[in-house]
Tab-separated table of C-alpha atoms and ligand atoms in Angstrom:
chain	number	residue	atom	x	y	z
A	172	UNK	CA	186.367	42.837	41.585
A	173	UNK	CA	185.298	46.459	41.949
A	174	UNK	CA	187.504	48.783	43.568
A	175	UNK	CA	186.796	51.330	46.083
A	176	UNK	CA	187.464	54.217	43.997
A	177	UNK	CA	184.508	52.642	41.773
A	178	UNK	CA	182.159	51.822	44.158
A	179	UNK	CA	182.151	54.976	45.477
A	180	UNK	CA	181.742	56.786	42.202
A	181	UNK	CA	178.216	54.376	41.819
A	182	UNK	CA	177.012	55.145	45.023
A	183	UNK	CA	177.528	58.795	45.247
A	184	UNK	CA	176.609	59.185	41.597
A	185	UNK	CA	172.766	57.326	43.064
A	186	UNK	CA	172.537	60.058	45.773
A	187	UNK	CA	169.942	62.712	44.847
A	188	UNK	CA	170.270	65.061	47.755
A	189	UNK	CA	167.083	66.313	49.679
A	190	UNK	CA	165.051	69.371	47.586
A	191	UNK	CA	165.358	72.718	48.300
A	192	UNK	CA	161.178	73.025	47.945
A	193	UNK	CA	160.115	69.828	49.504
A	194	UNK	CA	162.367	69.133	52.608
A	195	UNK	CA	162.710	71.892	54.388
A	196	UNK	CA	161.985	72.532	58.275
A	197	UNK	CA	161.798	75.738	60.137
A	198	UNK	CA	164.144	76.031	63.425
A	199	UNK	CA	164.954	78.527	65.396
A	200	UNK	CA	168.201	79.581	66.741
A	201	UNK	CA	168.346	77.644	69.355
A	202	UNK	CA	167.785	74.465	67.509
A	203	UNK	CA	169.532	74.869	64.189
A	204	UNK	CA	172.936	74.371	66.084
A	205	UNK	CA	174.793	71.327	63.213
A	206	UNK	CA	171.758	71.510	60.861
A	207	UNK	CA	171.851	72.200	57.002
A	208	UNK	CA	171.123	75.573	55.917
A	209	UNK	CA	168.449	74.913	52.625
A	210	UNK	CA	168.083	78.459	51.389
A	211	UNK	CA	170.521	81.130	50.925
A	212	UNK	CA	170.403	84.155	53.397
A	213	UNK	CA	170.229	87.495	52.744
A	214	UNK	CA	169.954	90.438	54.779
A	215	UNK	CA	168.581	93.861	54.800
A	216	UNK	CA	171.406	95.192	56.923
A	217	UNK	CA	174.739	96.708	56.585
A	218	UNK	CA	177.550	95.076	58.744
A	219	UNK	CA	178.256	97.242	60.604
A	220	UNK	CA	174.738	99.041	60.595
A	221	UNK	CA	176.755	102.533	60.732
A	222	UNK	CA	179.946	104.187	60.979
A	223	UNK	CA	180.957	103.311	63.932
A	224	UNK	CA	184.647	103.798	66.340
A	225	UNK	CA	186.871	100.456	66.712
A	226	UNK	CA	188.502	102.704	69.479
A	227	UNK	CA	187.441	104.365	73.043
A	228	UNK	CA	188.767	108.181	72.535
A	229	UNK	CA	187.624	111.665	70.358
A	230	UNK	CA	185.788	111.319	67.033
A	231	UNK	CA	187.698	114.445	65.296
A	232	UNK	CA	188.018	116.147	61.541
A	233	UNK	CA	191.004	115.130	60.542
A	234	UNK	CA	191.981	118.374	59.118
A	235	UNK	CA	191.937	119.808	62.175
A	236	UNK	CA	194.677	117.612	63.788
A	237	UNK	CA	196.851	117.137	60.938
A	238	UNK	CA	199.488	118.922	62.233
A	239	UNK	CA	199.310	117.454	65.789
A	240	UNK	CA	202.552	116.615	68.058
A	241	UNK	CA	204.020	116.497	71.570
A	242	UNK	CA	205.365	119.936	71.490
A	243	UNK	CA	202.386	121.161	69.849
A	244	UNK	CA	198.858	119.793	70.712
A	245	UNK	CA	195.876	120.585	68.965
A	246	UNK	CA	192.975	121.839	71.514
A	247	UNK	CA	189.404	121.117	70.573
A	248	UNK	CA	186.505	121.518	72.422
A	249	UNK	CA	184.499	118.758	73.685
A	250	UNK	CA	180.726	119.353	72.261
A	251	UNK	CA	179.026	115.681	73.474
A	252	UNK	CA	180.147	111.837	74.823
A	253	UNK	CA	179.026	109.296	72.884
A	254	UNK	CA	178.952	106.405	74.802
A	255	UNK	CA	177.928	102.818	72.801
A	256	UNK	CA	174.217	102.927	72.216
A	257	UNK	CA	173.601	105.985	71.621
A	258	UNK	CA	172.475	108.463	68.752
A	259	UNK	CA	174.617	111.590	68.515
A	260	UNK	CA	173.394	114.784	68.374
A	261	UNK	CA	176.056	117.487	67.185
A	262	UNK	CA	177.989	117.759	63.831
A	263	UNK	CA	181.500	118.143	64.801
A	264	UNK	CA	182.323	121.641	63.792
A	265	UNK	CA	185.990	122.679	62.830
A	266	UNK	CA	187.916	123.209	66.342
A	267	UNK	CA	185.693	120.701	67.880
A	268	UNK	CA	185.234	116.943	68.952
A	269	UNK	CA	183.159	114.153	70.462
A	270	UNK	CA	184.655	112.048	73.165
A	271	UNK	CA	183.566	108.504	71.915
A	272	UNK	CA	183.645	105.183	72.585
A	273	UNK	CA	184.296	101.555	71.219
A	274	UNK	CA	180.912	100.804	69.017
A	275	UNK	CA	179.246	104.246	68.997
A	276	UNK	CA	177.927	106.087	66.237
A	277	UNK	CA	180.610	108.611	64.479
A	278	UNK	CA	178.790	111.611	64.984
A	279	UNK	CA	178.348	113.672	61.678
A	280	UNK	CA	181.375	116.165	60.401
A	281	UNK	CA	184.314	114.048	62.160
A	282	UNK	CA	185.891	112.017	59.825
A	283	UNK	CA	188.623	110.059	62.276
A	284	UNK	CA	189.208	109.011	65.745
A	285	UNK	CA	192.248	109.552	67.912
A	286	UNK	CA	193.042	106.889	70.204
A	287	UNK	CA	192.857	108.266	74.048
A	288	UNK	CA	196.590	107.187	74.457
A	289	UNK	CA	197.129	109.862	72.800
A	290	UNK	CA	195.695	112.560	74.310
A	291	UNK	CA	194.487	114.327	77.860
A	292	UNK	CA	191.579	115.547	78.705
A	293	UNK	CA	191.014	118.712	80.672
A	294	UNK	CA	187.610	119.811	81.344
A	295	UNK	CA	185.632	120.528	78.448
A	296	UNK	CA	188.776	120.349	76.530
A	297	UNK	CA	191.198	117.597	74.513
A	298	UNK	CA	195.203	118.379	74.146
A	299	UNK	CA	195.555	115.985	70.724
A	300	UNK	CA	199.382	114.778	70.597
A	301	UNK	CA	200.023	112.706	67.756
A	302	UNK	CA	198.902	113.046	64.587
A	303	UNK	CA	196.180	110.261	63.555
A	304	UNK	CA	196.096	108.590	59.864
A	305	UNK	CA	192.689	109.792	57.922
A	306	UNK	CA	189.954	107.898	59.019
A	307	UNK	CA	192.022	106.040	61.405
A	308	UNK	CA	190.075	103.455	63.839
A	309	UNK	CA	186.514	104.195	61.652
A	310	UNK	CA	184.898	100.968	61.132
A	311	UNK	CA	182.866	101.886	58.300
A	312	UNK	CA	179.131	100.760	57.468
A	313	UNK	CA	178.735	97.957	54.821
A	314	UNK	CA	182.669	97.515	55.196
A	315	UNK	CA	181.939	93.710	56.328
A	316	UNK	CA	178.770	92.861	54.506
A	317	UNK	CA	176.798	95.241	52.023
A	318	UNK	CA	172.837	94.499	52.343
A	319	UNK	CA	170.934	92.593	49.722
A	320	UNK	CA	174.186	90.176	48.821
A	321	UNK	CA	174.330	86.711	49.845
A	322	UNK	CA	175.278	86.394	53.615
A	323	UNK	CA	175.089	82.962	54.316
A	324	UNK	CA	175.090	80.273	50.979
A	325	UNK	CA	172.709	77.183	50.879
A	326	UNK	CA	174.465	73.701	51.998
A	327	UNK	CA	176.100	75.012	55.512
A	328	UNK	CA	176.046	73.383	58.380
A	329	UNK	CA	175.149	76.005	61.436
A	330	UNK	CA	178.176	75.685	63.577
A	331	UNK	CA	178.681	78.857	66.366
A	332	UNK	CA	180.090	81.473	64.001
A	333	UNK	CA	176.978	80.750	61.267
A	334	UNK	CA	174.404	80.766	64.645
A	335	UNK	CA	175.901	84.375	65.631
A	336	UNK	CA	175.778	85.849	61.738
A	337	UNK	CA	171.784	84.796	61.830
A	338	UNK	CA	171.529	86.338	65.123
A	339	UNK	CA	173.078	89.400	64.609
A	340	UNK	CA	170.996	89.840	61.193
A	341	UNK	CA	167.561	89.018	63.161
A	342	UNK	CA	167.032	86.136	61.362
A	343	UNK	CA	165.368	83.795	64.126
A	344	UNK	CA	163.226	81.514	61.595
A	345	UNK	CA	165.505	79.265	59.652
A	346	UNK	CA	165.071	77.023	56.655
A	347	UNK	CA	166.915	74.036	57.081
A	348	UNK	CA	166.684	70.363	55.366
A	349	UNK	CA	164.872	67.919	57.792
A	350	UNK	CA	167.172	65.454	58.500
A	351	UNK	CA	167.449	62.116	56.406
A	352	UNK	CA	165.640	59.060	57.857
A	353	UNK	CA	168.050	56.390	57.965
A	354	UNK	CA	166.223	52.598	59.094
A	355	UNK	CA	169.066	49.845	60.750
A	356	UNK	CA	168.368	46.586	61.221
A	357	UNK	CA	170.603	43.436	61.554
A	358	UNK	CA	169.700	39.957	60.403
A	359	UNK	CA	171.200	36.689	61.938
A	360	UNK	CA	169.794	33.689	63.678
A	361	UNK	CA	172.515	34.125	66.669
A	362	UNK	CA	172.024	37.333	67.033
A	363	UNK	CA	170.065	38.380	70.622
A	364	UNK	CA	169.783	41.812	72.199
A	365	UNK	CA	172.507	42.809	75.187
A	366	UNK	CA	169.975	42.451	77.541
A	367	UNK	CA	168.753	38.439	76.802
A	368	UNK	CA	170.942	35.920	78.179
A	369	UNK	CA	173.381	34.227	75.863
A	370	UNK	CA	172.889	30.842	74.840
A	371	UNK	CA	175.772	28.903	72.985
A	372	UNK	CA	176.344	30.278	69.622
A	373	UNK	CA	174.736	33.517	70.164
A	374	UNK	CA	176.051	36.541	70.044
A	375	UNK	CA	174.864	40.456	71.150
A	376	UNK	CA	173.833	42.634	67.808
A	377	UNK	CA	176.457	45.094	68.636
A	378	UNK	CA	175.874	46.279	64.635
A	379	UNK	CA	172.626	48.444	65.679
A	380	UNK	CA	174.141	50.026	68.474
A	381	UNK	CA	176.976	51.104	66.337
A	382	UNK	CA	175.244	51.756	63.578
A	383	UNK	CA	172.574	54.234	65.660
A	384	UNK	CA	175.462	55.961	67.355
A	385	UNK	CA	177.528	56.719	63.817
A	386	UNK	CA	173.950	57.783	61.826
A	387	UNK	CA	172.791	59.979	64.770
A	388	UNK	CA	176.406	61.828	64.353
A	389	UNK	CA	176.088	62.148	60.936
A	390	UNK	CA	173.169	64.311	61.895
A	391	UNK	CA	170.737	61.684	60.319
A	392	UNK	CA	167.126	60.190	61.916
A	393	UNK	CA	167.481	56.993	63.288
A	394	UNK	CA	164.740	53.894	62.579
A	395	UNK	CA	165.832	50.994	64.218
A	396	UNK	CA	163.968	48.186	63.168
A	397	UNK	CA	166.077	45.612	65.620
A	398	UNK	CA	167.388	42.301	65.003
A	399	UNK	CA	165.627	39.902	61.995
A	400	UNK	CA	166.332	36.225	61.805
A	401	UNK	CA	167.600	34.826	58.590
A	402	UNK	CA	164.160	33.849	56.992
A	403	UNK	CA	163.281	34.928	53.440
A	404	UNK	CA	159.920	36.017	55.014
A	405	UNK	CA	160.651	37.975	57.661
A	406	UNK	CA	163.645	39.896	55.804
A	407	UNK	CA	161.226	40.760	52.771
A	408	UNK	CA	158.724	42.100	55.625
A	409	UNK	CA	161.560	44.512	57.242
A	410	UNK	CA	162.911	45.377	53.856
A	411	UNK	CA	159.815	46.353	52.812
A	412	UNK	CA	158.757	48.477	55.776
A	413	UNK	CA	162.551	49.892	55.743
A	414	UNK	CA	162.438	51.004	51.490
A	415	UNK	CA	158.846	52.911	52.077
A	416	UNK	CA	159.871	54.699	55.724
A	417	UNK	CA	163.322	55.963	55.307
A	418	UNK	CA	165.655	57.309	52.847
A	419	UNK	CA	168.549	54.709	53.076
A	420	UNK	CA	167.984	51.432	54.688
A	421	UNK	CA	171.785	49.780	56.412
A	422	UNK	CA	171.019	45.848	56.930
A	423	UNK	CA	174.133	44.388	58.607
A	424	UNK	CA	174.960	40.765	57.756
A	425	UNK	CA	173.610	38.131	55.567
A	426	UNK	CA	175.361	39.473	52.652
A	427	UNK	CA	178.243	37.022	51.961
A	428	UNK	CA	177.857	33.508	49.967
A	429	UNK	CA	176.479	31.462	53.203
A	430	UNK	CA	173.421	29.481	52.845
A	431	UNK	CA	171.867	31.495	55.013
A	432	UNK	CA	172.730	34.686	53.310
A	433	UNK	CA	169.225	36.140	51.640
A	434	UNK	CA	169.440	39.509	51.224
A	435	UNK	CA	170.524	39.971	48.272
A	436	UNK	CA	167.469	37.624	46.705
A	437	UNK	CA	165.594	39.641	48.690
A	438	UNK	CA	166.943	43.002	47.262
A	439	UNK	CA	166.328	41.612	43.875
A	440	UNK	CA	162.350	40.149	44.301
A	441	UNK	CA	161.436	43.171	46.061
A	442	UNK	CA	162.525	45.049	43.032
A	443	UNK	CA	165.996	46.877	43.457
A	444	UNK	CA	168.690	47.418	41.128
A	445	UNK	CA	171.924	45.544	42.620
A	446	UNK	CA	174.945	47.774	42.049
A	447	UNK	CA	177.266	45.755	43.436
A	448	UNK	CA	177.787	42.999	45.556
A	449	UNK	CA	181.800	43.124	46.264
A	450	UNK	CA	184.519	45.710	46.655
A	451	UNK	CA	187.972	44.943	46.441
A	452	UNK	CA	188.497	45.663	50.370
A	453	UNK	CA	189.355	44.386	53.281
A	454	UNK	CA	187.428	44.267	55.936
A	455	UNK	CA	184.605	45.182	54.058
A	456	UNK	CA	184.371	42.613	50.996
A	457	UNK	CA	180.798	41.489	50.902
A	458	UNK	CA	179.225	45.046	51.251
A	459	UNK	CA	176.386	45.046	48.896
A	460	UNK	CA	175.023	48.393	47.088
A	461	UNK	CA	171.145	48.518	45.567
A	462	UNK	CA	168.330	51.210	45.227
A	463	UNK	CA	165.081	51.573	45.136
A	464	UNK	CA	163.263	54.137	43.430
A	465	UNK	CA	162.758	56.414	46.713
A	466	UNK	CA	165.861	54.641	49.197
A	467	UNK	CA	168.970	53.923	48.796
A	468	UNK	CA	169.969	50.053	50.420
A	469	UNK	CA	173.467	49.322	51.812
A	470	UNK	CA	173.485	45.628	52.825
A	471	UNK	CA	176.593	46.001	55.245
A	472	UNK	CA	178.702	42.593	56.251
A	473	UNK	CA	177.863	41.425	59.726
A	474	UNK	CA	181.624	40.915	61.132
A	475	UNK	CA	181.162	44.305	63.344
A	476	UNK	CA	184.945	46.116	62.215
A	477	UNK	CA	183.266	45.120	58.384
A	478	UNK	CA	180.203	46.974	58.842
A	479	UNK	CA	181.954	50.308	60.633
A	480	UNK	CA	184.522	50.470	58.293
A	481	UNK	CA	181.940	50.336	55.025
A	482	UNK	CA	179.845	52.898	56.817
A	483	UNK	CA	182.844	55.527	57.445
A	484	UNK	CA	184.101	54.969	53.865
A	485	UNK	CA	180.666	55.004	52.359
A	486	UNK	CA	177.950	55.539	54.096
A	487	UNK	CA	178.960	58.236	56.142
A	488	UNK	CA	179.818	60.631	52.795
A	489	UNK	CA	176.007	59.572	51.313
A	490	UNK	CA	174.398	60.852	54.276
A	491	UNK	CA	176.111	63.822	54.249
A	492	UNK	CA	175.367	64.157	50.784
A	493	UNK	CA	172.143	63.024	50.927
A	494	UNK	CA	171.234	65.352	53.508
A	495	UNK	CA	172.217	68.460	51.577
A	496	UNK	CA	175.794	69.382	52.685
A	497	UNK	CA	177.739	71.196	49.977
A	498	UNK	CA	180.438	71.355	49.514
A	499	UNK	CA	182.158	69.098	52.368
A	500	UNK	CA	180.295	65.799	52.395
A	501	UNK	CA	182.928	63.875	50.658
A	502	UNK	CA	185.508	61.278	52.985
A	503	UNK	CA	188.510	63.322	53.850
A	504	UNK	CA	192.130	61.675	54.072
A	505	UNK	CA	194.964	62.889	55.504
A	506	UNK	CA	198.844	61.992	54.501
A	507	UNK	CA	200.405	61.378	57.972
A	508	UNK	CA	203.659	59.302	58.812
A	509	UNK	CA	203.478	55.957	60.227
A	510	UNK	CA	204.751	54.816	63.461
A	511	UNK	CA	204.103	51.225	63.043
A	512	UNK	CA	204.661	48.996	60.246
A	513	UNK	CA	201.314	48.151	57.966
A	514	UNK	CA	201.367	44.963	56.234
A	515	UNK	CA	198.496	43.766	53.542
A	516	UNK	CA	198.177	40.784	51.283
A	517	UNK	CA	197.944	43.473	48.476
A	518	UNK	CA	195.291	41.952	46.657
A	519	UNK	CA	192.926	44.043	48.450
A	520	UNK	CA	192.460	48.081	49.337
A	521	UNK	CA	193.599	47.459	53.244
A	522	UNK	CA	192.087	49.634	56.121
A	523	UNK	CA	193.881	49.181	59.293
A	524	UNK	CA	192.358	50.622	62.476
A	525	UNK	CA	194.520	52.942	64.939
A	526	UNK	CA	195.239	56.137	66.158
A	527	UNK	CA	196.574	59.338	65.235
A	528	UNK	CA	198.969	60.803	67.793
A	529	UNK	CA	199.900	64.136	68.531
A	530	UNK	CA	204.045	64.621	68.328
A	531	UNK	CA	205.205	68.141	68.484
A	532	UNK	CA	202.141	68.862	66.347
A	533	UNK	CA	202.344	66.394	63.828
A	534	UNK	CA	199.944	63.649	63.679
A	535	UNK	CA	201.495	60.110	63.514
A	536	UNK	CA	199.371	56.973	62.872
A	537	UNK	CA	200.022	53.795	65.537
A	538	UNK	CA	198.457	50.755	64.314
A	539	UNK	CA	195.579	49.410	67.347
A	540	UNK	CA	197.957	46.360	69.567
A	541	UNK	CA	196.443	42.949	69.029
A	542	UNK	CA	194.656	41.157	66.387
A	543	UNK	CA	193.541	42.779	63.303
A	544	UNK	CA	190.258	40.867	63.153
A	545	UNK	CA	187.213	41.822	61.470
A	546	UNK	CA	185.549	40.266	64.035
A	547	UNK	CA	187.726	41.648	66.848
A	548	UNK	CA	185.703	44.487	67.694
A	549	UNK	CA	187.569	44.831	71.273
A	550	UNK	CA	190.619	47.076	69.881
A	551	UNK	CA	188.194	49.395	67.842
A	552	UNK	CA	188.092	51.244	71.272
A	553	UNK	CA	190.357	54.367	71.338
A	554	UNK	CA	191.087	54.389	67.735
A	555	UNK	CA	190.505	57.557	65.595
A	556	UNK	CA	191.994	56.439	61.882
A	557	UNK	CA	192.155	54.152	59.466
A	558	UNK	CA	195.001	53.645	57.567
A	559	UNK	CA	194.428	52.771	54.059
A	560	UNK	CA	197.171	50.429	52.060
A	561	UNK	CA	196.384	50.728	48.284
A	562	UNK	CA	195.725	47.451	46.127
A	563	UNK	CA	199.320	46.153	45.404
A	564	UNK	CA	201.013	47.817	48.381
A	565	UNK	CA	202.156	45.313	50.656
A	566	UNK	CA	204.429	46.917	53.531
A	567	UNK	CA	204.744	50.886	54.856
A	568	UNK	CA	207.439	50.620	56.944
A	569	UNK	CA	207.823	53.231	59.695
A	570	UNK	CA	208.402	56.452	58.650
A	571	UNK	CA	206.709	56.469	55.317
A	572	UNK	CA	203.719	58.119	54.761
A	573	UNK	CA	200.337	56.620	54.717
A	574	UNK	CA	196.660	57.763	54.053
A	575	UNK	CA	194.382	57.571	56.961
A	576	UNK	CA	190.656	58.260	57.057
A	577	UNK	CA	189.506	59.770	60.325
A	578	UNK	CA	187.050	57.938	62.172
A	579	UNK	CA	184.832	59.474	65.030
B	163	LIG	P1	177.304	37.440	58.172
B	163	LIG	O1	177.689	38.595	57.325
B	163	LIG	O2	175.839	37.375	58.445
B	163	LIG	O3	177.849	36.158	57.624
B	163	LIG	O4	178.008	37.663	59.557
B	163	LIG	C1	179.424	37.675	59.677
B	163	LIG	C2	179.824	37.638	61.119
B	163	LIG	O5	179.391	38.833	61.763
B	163	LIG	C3	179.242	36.502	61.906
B	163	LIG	O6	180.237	36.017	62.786
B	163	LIG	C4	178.115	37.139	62.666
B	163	LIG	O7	177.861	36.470	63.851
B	163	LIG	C5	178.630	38.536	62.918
B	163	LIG	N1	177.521	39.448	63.013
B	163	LIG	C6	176.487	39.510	62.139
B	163	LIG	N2	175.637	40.483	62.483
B	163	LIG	C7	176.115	41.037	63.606
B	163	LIG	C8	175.649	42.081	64.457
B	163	LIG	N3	174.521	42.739	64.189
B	163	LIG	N4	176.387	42.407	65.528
B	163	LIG	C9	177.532	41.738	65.783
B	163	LIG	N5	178.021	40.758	65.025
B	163	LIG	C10	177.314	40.387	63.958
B	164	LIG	MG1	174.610	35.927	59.145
């Protein structure tokens, strides 16, 4: 059976991410909070713009203060205040100086600023009595970013600090990738919405809801095409409407052996290419992979811990890629202890659902209390992590270390 490592080399190696010329959309500030920055910014600006004092106290030459100390103050005379904001308007001659504050302008001939700790004023006059370094507390311009280099690189997501940079360069129109269109729907004859009433056998499609909730954080566009029965005809209908409106379908159930499980027939007539149909996991088995010349189709299994765990080890990472991200879209894993012991049959690449707790700052994984069910969808709530017990591993006892994928 294929292995995880190998399924996820196929599918990521099928995900052509969205084109710098072709899917972009213009935000503005206010709206390009998580988005994916598709062009690389430049700016025309100097950070900072100008010389400016990282200090409130005198802009001086430092050759006039050089030889500054308690017993012996320097005396300049005060020739302008420079508060924030504003231009100056003298050269600082030798003898002389600018009072000055935090963010103004250095005013032209002073070369260094003396902290006002360190002096006392007295009318138009400053007693200097300490002896600054050269160009002490000058933040010079272009010292954090020289205009005309690359301020910001394609593939970002806008987070605060990224938002603030654009701001502070004037840059309110932003190119960003539109956001992949991801269709849901979930196939099964018992299946009813939560709001019908539930007739023996039936059960709510919790898969959608799910499903929505994890593509809408991804930062994807949610088509929810709602709940199918398991009938060729109506399948190759939704399939069909799913391949030509989004750019990765997720189907959830009718992917195992049943009788009743078409999809894959479906996937096939309609004219995909079937990566796979297996992966040597558990829960996650049947997850089938297949694409069509403009979508990409995960057929996810229907038991509701099946379907979130495929989509956080693999569907999560394609959307990300898919949707432009670079570097960063890949799964991350951690190496944290265990607090409980992890058991698998070893046959199969194990996920086991818990949480990562905070002790003394060092994150511990605590398997979820009750039954490890791929249908038990009840102790999914409050978990962060899954740990992941390699093909062949059996037990981690507690106190070994573990891999855990974060969820959520
Ligand atoms: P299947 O993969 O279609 O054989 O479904 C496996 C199990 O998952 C069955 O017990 C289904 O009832 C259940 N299941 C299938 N689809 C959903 C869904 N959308 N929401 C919740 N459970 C589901
Ligand atoms: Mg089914």
């Amino acid at each position: 059976m294929l292995s995880v490592k190998d399924a996820e080399t196929i599918i990521f190696n099928h995900v052509q991410p969205l084109n710098q010329e072709h899917d972009l959309e213009i935000v503005d500030l206010l709206t390009a909070f998580h988005r994916i920055l598709a062009t690389p910014v430049i700016s025309s600006l100097d950070f900072p713009h100008w010389d400016n004092s990282a200090m409130d106290g005198f802009a001086v030459r430092y050759e006039d203060v050089q030889n500054s100390n308690a017993e012996n103050p320097t005396i300049l005379e005060i020739v302008e205040e420079i508060p924030a904001g504003y231009q100056p308007q003298n050269t600082i001659k030798k003898g002389q100086a600018a009072r000055i504050f935090t963010g103004a302008i250095i005013p032209k001939g002073a070369d260094t600023i003396v902290m006002q700790e360190k002096t006392k004023l007295q009318e138009n006059q400053v007693f200097i009595f300490a002896t600054p370094q050269p160009q002490e507390f000058i933040r010079h311009q272009g010292d954090f970013y020289q205009a005309g280099k690359e301020l910001l690189p394609a593939g970002i997501p806008l987070n605060a600090a990224e938002i603030a940079i654009l701001a502070a360069a004037q840059l309110s129109t932003i190119s960003v990738f539109r956001r992949p269109r991801v269709a849901i729907f979930s196939s099964g004859d018992e299946l009813v919405t939560p709001e019908q009433t539930l007739k023996p056998g039936q059960i709510v499609d919790s898969n959608q809801y799910a499903l929505a909730a994890l593509v809408k954080e991804s930062g994807a566009e949610v088509l929810m095409l709602g709940i199918v029965k398991d009938n060729p005809t109506a399948l190759t209908e939704t399939i069909n409407y799913a391949i030509n409106n989004s750019d990765i379908v997720l189907s959830s159930g009718g992917v195992s052996v049943g009788d009743y499980d078409y999809i894959a027939n479906i996937l096939a007539y309609l004219g995909a290419e079937i990566h796979f149909r297996a992966v040597q996991m558990r829960p996650g088995k049947p997850l089938t992979f297949a694409t069509f010349p403009n979508s990409l189709y995960f057929g996810l299994p229907g038991n509701p811990v099946s379907a979130l765990v495929t989509f956080w080890r693999f569907v999560e990472p394609t959307i990300k890629k898919f949707s432009g991200i670079n570097p960063g879209w890949e799964a991350k894993f951690l190496k944290v202890k265990s607090h409980s012991e992890l058991k698998s049959n070893g046959k199969m690449e194990t996920y086991i659902w818990g949480k990562l707790n905070l002790n003394d700052g060092i994150y511990e994984f605590q398997q979820t209390s009750g039954n490890l069910n791929s249908g038990n969808l009840i102790n999914l709530s409050q978990t962060n992590a899954l740990a992941i017990l390699p093909v062949g591993k059996t037990l981690i006892s507690p106190g070994e270390e573990t891999l855990v994928l974060r969820i959520g």
